Structures are given as structure tokens and as C-alpha cells.
XYZ file of C-alpha atoms in Angstrom:
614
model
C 34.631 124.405 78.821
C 31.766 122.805 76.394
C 32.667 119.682 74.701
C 30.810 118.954 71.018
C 30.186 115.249 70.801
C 28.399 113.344 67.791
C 27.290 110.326 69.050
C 25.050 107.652 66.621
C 22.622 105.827 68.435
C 20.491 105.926 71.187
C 17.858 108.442 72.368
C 20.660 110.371 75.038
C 18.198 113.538 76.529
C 18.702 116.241 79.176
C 19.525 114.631 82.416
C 21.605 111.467 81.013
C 24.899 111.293 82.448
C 27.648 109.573 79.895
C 31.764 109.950 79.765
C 33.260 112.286 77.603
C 37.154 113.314 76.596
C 37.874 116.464 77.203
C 40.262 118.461 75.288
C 42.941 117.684 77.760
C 42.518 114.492 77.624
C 41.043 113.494 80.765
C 37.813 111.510 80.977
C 34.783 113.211 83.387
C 31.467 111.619 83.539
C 29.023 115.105 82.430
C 25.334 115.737 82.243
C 23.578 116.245 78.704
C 22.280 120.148 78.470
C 20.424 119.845 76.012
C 20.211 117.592 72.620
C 19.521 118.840 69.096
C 19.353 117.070 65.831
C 21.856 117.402 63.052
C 19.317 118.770 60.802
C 18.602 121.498 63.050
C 22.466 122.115 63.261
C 22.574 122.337 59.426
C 20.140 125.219 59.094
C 22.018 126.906 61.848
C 25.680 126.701 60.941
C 25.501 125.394 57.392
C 28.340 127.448 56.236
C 30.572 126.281 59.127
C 29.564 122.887 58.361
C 32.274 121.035 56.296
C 32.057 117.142 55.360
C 35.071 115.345 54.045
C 33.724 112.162 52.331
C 37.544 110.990 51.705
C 38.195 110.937 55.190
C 34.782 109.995 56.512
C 35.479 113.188 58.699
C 33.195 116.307 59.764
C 34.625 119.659 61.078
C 32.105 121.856 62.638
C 32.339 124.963 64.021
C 29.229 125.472 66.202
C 28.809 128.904 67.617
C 25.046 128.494 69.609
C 25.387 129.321 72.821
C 24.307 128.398 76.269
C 23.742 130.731 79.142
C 23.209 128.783 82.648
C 22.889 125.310 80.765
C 19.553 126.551 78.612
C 19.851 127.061 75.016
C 19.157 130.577 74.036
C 17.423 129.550 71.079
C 16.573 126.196 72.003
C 13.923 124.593 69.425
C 12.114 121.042 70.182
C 12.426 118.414 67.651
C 9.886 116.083 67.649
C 11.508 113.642 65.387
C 13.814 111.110 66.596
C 17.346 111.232 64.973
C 19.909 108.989 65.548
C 22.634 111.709 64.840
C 22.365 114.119 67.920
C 24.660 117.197 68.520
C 25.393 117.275 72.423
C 26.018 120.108 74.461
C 27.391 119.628 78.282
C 28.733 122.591 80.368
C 31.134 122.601 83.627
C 30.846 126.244 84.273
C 27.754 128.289 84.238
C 28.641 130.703 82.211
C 28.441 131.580 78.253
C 30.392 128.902 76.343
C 31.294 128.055 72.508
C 31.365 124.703 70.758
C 35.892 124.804 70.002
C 36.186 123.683 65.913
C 36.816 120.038 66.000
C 37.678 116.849 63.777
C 35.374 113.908 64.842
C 35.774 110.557 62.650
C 32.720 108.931 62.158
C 34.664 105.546 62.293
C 35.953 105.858 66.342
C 32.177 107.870 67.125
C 30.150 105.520 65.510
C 32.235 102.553 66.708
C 29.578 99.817 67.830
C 26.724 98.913 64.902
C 24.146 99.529 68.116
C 23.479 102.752 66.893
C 22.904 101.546 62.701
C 20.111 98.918 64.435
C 18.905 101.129 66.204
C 17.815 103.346 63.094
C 17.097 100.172 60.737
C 14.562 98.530 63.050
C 11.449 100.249 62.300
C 12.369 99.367 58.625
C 13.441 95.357 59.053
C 10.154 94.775 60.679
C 8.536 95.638 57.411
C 11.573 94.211 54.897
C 12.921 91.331 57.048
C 14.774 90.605 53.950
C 17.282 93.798 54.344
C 20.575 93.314 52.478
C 23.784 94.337 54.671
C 24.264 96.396 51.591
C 21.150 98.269 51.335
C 21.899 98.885 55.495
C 25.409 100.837 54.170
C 23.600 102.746 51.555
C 20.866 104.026 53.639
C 23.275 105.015 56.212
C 24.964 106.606 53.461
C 22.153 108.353 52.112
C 20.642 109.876 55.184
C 23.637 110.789 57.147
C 26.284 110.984 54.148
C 28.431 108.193 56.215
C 29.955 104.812 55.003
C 30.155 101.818 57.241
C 31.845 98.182 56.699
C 30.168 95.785 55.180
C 30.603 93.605 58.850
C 29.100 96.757 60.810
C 25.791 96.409 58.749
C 25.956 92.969 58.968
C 25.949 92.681 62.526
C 23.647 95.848 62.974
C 21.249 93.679 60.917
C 21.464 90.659 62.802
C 21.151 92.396 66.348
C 18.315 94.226 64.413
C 16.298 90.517 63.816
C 17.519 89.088 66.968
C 15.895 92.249 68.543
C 12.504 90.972 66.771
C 12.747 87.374 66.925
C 15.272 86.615 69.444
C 18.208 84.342 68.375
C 18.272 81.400 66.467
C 17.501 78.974 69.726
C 14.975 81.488 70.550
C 13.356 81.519 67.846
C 12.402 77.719 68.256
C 11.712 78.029 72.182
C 9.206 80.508 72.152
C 7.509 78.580 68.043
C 4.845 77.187 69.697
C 3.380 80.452 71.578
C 4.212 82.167 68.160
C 1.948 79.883 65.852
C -0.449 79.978 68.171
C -0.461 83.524 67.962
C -0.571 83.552 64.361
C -3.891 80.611 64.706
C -5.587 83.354 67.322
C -5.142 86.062 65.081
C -5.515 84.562 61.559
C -9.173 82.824 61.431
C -8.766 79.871 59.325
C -4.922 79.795 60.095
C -3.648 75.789 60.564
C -0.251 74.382 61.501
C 1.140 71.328 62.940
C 4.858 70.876 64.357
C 6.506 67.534 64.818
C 9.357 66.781 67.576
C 11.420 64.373 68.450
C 12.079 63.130 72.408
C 9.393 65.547 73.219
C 10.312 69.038 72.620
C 13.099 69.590 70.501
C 12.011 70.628 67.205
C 11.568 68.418 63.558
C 9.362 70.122 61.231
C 6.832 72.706 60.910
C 3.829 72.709 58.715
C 1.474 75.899 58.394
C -1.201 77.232 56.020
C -2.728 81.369 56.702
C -6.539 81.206 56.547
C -7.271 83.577 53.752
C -5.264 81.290 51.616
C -6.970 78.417 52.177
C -10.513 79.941 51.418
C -9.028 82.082 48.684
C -7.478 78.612 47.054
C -10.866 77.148 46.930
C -11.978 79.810 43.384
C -8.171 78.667 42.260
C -7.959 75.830 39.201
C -7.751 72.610 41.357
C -4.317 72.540 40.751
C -1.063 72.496 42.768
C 2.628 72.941 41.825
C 4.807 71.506 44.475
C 8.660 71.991 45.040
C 11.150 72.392 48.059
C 14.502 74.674 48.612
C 16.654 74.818 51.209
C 17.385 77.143 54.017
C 20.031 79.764 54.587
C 19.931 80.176 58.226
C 22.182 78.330 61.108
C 20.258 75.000 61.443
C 20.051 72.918 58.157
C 16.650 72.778 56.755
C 14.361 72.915 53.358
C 11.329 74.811 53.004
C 8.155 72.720 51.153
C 5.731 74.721 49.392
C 2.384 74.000 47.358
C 1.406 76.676 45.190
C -1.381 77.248 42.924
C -2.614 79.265 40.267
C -4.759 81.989 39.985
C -7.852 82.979 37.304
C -4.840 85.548 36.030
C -2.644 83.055 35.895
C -0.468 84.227 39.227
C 1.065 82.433 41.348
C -1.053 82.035 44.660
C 1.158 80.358 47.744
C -1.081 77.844 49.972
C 0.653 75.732 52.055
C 4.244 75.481 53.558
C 6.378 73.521 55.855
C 10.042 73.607 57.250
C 11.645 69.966 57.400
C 14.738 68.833 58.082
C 15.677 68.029 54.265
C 13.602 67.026 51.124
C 13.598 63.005 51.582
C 10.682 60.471 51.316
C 10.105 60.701 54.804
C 9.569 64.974 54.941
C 7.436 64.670 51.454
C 4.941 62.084 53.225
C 4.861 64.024 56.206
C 4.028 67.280 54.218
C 1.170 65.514 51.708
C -0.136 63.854 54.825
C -0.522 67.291 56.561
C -1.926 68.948 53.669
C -4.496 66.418 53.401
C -5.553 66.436 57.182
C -5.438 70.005 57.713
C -6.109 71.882 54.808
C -9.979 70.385 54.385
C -9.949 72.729 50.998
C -7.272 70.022 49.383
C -8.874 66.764 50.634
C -12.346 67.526 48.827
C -11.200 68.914 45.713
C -12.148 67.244 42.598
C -10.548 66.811 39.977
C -7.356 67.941 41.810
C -3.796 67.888 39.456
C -0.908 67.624 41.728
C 2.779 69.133 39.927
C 6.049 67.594 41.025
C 9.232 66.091 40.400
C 9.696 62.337 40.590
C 10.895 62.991 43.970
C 10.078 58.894 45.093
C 8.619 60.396 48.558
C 6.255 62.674 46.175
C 5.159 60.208 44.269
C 4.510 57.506 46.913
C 2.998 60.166 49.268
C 0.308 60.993 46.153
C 0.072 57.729 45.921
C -1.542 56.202 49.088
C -2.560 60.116 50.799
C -4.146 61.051 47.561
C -5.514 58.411 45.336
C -8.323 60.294 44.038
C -5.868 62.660 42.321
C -4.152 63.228 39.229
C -0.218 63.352 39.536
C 1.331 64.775 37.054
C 5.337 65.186 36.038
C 7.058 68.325 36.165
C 8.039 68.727 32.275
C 11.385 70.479 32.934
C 12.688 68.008 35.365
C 11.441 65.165 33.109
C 13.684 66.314 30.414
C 16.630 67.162 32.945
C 16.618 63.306 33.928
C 16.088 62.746 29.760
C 19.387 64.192 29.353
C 21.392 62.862 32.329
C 20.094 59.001 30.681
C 21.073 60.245 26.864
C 24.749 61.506 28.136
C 24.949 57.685 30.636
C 23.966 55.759 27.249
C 26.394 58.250 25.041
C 23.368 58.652 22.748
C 24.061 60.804 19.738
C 22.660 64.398 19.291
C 21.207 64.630 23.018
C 20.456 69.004 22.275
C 18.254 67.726 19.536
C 16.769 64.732 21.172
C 15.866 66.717 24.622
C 14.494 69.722 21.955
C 11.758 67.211 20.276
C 10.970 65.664 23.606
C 9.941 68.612 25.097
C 8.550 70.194 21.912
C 6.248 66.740 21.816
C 5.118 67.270 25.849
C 3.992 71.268 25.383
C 2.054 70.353 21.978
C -1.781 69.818 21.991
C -1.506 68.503 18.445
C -1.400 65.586 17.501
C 0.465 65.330 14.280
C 2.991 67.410 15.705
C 3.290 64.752 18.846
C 3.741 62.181 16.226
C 6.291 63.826 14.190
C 8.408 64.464 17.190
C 8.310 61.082 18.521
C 8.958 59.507 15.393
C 12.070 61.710 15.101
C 13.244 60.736 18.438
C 12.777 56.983 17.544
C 14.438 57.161 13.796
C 17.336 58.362 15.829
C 17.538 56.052 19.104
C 15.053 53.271 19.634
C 16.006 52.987 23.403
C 15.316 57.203 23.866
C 12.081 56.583 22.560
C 11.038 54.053 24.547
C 12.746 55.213 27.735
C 10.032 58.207 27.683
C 6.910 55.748 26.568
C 7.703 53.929 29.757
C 7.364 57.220 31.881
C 3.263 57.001 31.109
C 3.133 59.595 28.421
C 0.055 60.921 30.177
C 1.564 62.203 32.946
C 3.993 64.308 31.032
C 2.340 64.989 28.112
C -0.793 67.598 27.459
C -1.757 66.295 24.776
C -3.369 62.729 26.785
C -3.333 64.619 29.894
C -7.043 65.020 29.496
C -6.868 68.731 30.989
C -6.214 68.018 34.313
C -3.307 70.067 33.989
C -5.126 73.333 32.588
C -1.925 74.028 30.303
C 0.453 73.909 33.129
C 3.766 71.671 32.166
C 6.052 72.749 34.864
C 6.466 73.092 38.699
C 7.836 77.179 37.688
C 4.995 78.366 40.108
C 6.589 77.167 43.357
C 10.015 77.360 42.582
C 9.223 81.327 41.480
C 7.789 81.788 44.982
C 10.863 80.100 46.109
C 12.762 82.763 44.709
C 10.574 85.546 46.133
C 11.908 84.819 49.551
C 15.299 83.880 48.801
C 16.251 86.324 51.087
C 14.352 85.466 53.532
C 16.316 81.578 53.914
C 18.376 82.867 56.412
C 16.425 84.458 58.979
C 15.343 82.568 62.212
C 12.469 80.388 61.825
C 9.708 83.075 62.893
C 11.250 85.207 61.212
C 10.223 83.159 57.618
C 7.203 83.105 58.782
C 6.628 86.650 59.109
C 8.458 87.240 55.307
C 6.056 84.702 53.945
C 3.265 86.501 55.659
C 4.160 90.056 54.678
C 4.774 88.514 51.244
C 0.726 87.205 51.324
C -0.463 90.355 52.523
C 1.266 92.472 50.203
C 0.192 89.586 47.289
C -3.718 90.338 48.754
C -3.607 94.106 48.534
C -2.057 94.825 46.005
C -4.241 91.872 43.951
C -7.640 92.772 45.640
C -7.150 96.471 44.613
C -6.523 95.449 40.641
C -9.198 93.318 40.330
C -11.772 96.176 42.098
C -10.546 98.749 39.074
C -11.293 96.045 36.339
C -14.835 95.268 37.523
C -15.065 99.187 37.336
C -14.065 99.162 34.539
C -16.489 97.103 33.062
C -14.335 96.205 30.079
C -14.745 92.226 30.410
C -16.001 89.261 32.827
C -12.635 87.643 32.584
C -8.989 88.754 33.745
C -6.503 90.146 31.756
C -4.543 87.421 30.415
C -7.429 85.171 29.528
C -9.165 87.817 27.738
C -6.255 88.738 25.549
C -6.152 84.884 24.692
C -9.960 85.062 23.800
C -9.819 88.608 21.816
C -6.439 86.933 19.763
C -8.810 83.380 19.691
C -11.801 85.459 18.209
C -9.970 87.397 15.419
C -8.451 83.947 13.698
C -12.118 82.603 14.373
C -13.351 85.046 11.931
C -11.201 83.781 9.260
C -12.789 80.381 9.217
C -14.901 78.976 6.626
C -18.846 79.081 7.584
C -19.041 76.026 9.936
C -20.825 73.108 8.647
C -23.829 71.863 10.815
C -23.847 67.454 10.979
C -26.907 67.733 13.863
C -28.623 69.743 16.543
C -25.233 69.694 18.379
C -22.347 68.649 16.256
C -20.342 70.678 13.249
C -17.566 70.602 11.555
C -15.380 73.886 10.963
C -12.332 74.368 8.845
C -9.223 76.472 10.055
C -6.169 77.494 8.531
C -4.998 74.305 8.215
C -7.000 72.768 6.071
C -8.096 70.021 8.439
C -11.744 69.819 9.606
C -12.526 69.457 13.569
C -15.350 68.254 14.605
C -17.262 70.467 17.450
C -19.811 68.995 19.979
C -21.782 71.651 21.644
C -23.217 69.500 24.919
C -24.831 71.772 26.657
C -24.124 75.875 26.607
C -22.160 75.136 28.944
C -19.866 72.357 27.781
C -18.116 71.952 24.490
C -15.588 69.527 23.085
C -13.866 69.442 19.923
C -11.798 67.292 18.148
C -8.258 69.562 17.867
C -8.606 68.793 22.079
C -7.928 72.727 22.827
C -11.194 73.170 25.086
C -10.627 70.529 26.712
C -7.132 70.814 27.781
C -7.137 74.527 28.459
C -10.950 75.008 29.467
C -10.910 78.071 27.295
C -12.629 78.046 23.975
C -10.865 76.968 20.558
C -10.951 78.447 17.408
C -13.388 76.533 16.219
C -15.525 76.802 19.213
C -15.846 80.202 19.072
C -16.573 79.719 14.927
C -19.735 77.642 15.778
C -20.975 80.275 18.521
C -20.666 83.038 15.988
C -22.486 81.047 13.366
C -25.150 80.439 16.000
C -25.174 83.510 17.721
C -24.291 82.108 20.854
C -22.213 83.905 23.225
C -18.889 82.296 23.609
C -17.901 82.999 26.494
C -19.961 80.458 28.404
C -17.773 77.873 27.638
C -15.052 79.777 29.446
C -14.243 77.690 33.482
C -14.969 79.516 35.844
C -11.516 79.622 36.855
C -10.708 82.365 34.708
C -13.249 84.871 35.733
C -13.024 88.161 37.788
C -15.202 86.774 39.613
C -13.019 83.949 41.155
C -10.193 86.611 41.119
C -12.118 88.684 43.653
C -12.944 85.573 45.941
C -9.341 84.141 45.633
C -8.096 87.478 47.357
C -11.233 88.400 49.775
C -9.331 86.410 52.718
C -8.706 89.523 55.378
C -4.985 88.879 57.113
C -4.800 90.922 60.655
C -1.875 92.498 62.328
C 0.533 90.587 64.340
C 0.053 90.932 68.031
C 3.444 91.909 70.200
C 5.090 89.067 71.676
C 3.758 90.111 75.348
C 0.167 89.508 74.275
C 1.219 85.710 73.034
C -0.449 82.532 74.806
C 2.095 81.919 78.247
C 3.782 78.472 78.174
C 1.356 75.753 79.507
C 1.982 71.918 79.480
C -1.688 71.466 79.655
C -2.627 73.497 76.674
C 0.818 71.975 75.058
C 2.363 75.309 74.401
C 6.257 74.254 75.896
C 9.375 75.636 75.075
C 11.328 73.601 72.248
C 14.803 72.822 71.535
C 16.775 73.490 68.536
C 16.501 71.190 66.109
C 19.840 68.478 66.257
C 20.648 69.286 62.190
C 23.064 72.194 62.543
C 24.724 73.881 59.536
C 28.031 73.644 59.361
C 30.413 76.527 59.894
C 31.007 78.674 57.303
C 29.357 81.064 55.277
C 26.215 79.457 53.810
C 25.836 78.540 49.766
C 22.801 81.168 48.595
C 22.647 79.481 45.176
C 21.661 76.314 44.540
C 24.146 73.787 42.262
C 23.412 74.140 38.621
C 22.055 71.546 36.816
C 21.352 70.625 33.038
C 18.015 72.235 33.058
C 20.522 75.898 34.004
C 22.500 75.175 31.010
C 21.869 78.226 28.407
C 19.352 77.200 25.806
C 20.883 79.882 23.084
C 22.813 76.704 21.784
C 19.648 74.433 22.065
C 18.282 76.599 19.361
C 20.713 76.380 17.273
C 20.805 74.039 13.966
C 23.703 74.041 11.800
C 23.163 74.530 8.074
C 25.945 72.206 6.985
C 25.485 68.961 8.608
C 21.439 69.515 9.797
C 22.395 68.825 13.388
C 21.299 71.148 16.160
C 23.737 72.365 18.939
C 25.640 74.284 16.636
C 25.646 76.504 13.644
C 28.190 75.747 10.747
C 30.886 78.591 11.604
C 31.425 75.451 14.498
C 30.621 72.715 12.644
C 32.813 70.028 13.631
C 31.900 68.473 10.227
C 32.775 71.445 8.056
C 36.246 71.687 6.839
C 35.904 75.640 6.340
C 34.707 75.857 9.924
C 36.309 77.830 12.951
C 37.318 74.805 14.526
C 39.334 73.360 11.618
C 40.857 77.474 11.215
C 42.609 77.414 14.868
């Protein structure tokens, strides 16, 4: 008699031969009759078609029939389903489909089948959660799975695409070189050790190193560590855009973030990326990671380092706590309150705070070089930017991606680009349609908000051909040196630190009838925009088009690198650190004893305080 079998996976089709159970219970290798989808059964037999979600069970009662092993209304479906209702006959004769329980659980039994369905979509979202595999299962075939059968479905699914961990690194070589053939511009460099196991990779696409060239000369540089089953950190530099987005140049995989990896990864930047070495004015963002600031050191003399504001004030906090310095909240608020001003009696006020209350935690921060964490005597190097945030955001773009093999965070990083171009590329083309302004979005509402307080200022008051004085809301007069109409300066330091006109600027240029927005860089054009993201990135070739190994060319198989992880499910977050800890309590100032930290329900100082009621 006919046997109804649901099986999940694999393309089975007429002329397949498989094992079955038969209702007695007796297993008989049979031939597939003929294969339909479980759509197709649903507009047949809907009403006969029960599901018990509970249960994870299905009862069907199927009543097409088959005369001489042909479907008598047989329909072709040219869509691919993984669910597929098979039909086999052992007499030629006309049969029914018996009513039967089938438990997705023992019929579904391997994950083969969930990879098989989830690989057209992991080679587009390599970062698939074994959670978003169960509710797309769930969704499309109303069917739950463990958490460990997605899992592993997953993991056959990139091991599929990439190969396993070791393979990954074996075939690296051909697979940058693939990446350099197909990606004009495209650079890399990998390091080994005893001549072909694997150290560290380095690798910048083309279109980011052209499209970096209309960026602000400035990079934001930070590392995190990796996921997957060797140990590892990725480096990235990152700049910023005319928009002020983040815009990922140049990466590297290294064994961990010591002196030795950050040399390695400045030295390659300089070498390779050409873009970097001739920059001028370049502003390099970091930690004071010693390797960072020895590698910008001797690799790049002719550029500015400057300190990462957010880390500066972490290790400000750690030394207040080690010294058991009073009021460290309020001492870490004014520091960083005096390194994100651009005035200069505000500076002063905050460090004279800081030194009225601790001689020692003022001078600890004078003998950091107050230029290299400060924007007010950073001279505008920095174009406004205090912290490394850029890299460590793109960092946590592709958090998900840690884990995967090494090609495999490759190709996340490179989908990430491509998507980043696109999507980029297509805004900018609508605002030049638009015609609405020369500059992007962000910088223009900075210029609209600039030019409304401009028109509340006093008419400026001309000293010579190319010097005035204007008045703002504060009473204090600025002096304004118009250069060139090109170039302006003025004494409140705003043009020069941001490259965007002040207040004041934009005072004199309406009193002269000047058009403003030449002193604007052009950094912060559309025009930049639409070069940064004009780099083209190409598809990916197969794996059988690679280059073949070849000792002459160089292209060998490599070895794993020796830095395995240990066993264990890996740590996805990294530790927490004072710069984590909430700032809602930063904020707070206590009306009772003045102190910040605390308000005075919790003043430790107030008698009528919570703390004194418990």
C-alpha cells in the first residue's frame, strides 16, 4: 500500500530510491512516484489538514490518488521546498495516503535539512543568530526546533561556504588573492611564522582607500577581540565622513592587541595604503595603547596623535580611586567638561576647580600634554572629534560576525562596505537633486542654527581691510581675520577647530555681503560625499575560479594559527570598565552638601537623608 512520508531536506525527485517504514513495521527500500510541495498539499486537502503546535505534530489525511505510479492531477512546482509530500507505490493499482501522525521531531531529526533551507540566506547575513534560524523555521513551516539543531544547522551552513575553521586558513591566501583580482585597488599582507602557519592578516578594499582620500584626514583607531575557535583581535582604522559617518578603511586580524600587533598594523598601513602615507595634516585617534603610541611615533612622525578623550578620563579615574582622592564623579565631570570645551574661560574655570580640590589631579592631567587631549590647543587637527567612538561603533556592527571563520569576517566586513556604499551613494544622488544645499545634512543644520544666532549680533565693527571685531551674546568682543575668501580665523578659535564658520564669521560675511559658505572645508561638502562613496565593489567569484596553489607565485596552503581558544563557550561581551559605569549618577549634584554623585535624599551628610532613615 502507499506510504505518506514528510521528509525536511534535500531535493528527493522521481527515481530516488530511499528506506521507508511501512505500516507493519518492516523497512523496504521504495522508489519516489512523484514529489509535491506542502503548499500544493494545503490547497488540496486544507480541511483534512490539522497542525497541533503543542505536540509539534501534523495529521493529514491525503486522498490524491495515483493510478500506475502517475499522479492524476499531477502539477509541477517550480519552486524548491524543503518540506516535500512523498508518494511511493508497491502495487500498480489505485491507492490512498492512510491518516497518519508524523512528529516533526523523529522526521526532521538531522539539522541537514534546516541548512539546507538557510544557505541561500547566510551567504547574504553571515551574521545569522541560531535564534533567528528557529524562528524562520517557525514562520515558514509552523515548526519549532532546539536551539542546538539551529546551531549546528548554522555552522554546517558556514562550513558549507567557508570550509572549517583550519580550512578557512589553508585555502586564505588563494582567497585574498581573489578578493585583490576582483577588487581593483584591494591590498593585504599576511604574516607567518616557520613558513606557513598563519600570524596576522592585514587588508584594505580598494574603493575605500580612494573613497578615504575626500574623508577629513583623520583616523580613529581601536581593536576587539574575536569570537571564533582560534584566539585573535581584530584592528581597525576608521574615518569620518563629510556627514559625519563612520567610513571603515583599513583592518587586520592579529594574534592579540600588544605593542608588537599595533607596530605591525601602523607599519602596514603606512606601506600599503599610499592614501595614509601622503596625507597632510593627518590626526591619528587612539588609546595610550604604548604599541600605538610608539608605532605613531617612529612610522608616522609627520602626524598628529591625539588621545582618545574617554579612555583618558577612564585612566583619570582608575589614578583618583589608587590616590583615594576625594570627589572622583566630580573631578572626572570637570576634566572632561574642560577637554570637549573650545572656550577658554570655561577651560580655565574647570581646571582651576580641579586644582582648588587636588593639586596632584591637576597636575597629573598637565603632564599628559594638554594638547593632545584637549580641543581647545589642539589647533583643529582633530576637526571636533574627542573620542575613538567611530571604530569601536564599527566594532559593534560586526559583533556578530567575531565568530565566524576567518574568510568568513572578511566577507561580513565586505557585505557591510557594500551595503555602507549603496545605500550612501543613493542618499547623496537625491540631495544633489534636490538642490537644497552644497553641504550634507548635518553640517548644514549646524550652519542654518550658526546663521540665525549670527543675526542677533551687533553690526560688526571694521579695525582694517581684513580684520573686525563682532559682539555676541556674551558680551565679549572676538576679533575676526578674513585672510583670504577662503580662510578665516577668529579669536573665540571655533573656525579653526571645527573648519566650519563661527558666529561671528558668518556676522562679518553678512555685513559684507560675502557668501559664507566659502569658509566651509571641503570636507563637509556633497561633493566629497559623492567621491567618498564612488569606489565600485564587484561580486565575489566562486571558490573554483580562485588562483590554484603555487609556491612560485607564493599562494601555499597555511596552518592554523598556534593561539587556540580555549574550550568553552566564548565571552561575547567585553569586561566592563569605569568608562560602562552609568553616568545618571555623574549628573547628579546634591543640594545639601554641593557635592556631585548624589542628590540629598542620599546625602551621606544629611541627617534627614534615606541613608540615616534605614
Amino acid at each position: 500500500m502507499s506510504r505518506l512520508l514528510l521528509f525536511f531536506g534535500g531535493e528527493l525527485r522521481i527515481g530516488d530510491e530511499f528506506t521507508a517504514t511501512y505500516i507493519g513495521g518492516q523497512n523496504r527500500p521504495i522508489i519516489v512516484d512523484y514529489d509535491i510541495s506542502l503548499t500544493m498539499l494545503k490547497d488540496r486537502v486544507m480541511s483534512a489538514l490539522r497542525i497541533n503546535r503543542t505536540t509539534n505534530t501534523v495529521s493529514l489525511t491525503c486522498r490524491l490518488r495515483s493510478n500506475g505510479g502517475n499522479c492524476a492531477t499531477h502539477v509541477t512546482d517550480d519552486e524548491v521546498c524543503e518540506f516535500m509530500l512523498l508518494e511511493a507505490r508497491n502495487d500498480p493499482v489505485i491507492v490512498y495516503v492512510e491518516t497518519e501522525q508524523i512528529n516533526f521531531g523523529d522526521v526532521a531529526g538531522p539539522s541537514t535539512g534546516v541548512q539546507t533551507h538557510i544557505m541561500p540566506i547566510i551567504k547574504q547575513q553571515l551574521d545569522m543568530k541560531p535564534k533567528e534560524v528557529i524562528a524562520r523555521i517557525e514562520s515558514k513551516f509552523e515548526m519549532k526546533i532546539s536551539y542546538m539543531k539551529a546551531w549546528d544547522a548554522r555552522r554546517k551552513a558556514i562550513e558549507s561556504i567557508f570550509g572549517s575553521y583550519e580550512e578557512s586558513y589553508r585555502s586564505l591566501i588563494r582567497f585574498m588573492e581573489a578578493i585583490r583580482l576582483t577588487q581593483p585597488g584591494t591590498v593585504s599582507n599576511i604574516e607567518m611564522v616557520g613558513g606557513s602557519r598563519f600570524k596576522a592578516l592585514f587588508w584594505a578594499f580598494g574603493p575605500s582607500i580612494s573613497g578615504w582620500q575626500h574623508c577629513r584626514p583623520v583616523l580613529s583607531l581601536d581593536g576587539t577581540f574575536l569570537l571564533g575557535k582560534y584566539r585573535g583581535t581584530l584592528l581597525v582604522a576608521v574615518g569620518i565622513d563629510a556627514n559625519g559617518g563612520l567610513f571603515p578603511l583599513a583592518f587586520a586580524v592579529v594574534e592579540s592587541e600588544s605593542n608588537e600587533s599595533w607596530v605591525w598594523f601602523l607599519k602596514n598601513l603606512h606601506d600599503l595604503v599610499e592614501v595614509v602615507k601622503l596625507r597632510q595634516n593627518l590626526c591619528i585617534i587612539s588609546d595610550k595603547h604604548p604599541g600605538l603610541v610608539r608605532g605613531c611615533r617612529e612610522i608616522f612622525p609627520n602626524a598628529v596623535h591625539r588621545h582618545c578623550l574617554r579612555h583618558l578620563r577612564e585612566n583619570y579615574k582608575k589614578f583618583l580611586r589608587r590616590k583615594a582622592i576625594p570627589d572622583v564623579e566630580g573631578l572626572c565631570i570637570n576634566m572632561y567638561l574642560a577637554g570637549t570645551t573650545d572656550d577658554i574661560v570655561n577651560f580655565t574655570r574647570m581646571m582651576n576647580h580641579i586644582k582648588n580640590v587636588k593639586q596632584e589631579a591637576y597636575d597629573w592631567l598637565i603632564e599628559r600634554d594638554v594638547s593632545k587631549w584637549s580641543l581647545l590647543f589642539d589647533n583643529g587637527f582633530r576637526y571636533g572629534i574627542m573620542t575613538t567612538n567611530a571604530s569601536e561603533c564599527f566594532n559593534g556592527v560586526i559583533k556578530r560576525a567575531r565568530g565566524l571563520p576567518i574568510q568568513g569576517l572578511v566577507m561580513s566586513i565586505y557585505y557591510n562596505l557594500v551595503s555602507l556604499f549603496v545605500r550612501r551613494s543613493t542618499d547623496v544622488e537625491k540631495w544633489l537633486m534636490s538642490g537644497e544645499s552644497e553641504f550634507a545634512p548635518r553640517t548644514m543644520a549646524t550652519l542654518n542654527r550658526t546663521e540665525r544666532e549670527a543675526r542677533r549680533c551687533p553690526q560688526p565693527l571694521t579695525i582694517n581691510r581684513g580684520e573686525f571685531e563682532v559682539v555676541d551674546s556674551s558680551c565679549r568682543p572676538n576679533r575676526v581675520e578674513i585672510q583670504s575668501l577662503q580662510n578665516s580665523t577668529c579669536t573665540c578659535k571655533r573656525p579653526q577647530l571645527y573648519h566650519v564658520p563661527c558666529v561671528h564669521v558668518i556676522a562679518v560675511a553678512g555685513y559684507r555681503r560675502w557668501n559664507h559658505n566659502q569658509f566651509v572645508s571641503q570636507y563637509f561638502t556633497l561633493n566629497s560625499y559623492r567621491e567618498t562613496y564612488s569606489g565600485l565593489f564587484h561580486v565575489m567569484p566562486p571558490k573554483e575560479v580562485w588562483p590554484n596553489f603555487s609556491d612560485a607565485q607564493g599562494i601555499i596552503p597555511l596552518l592554523a594559527p598556534a593561539f587556540r581558544r580555549r574550550a568553552g563557550r566564548p565571552r561575547t561581551n567585553r569586561f566592563r570598565n569605569t568608562m560602562d559605569e552609568a553616568n545618571s549618577t555623574s549628573n547628579k549634584r546634591c543640594g545639601h552638601c554641593k557635592q556631585n554623585g548624589h542628590n540629598r535624599s542620599t546625602c551621606p551628610n544629611n541627617p534627614g537623608s534615606s541613608r540615616y532613615r534605614r
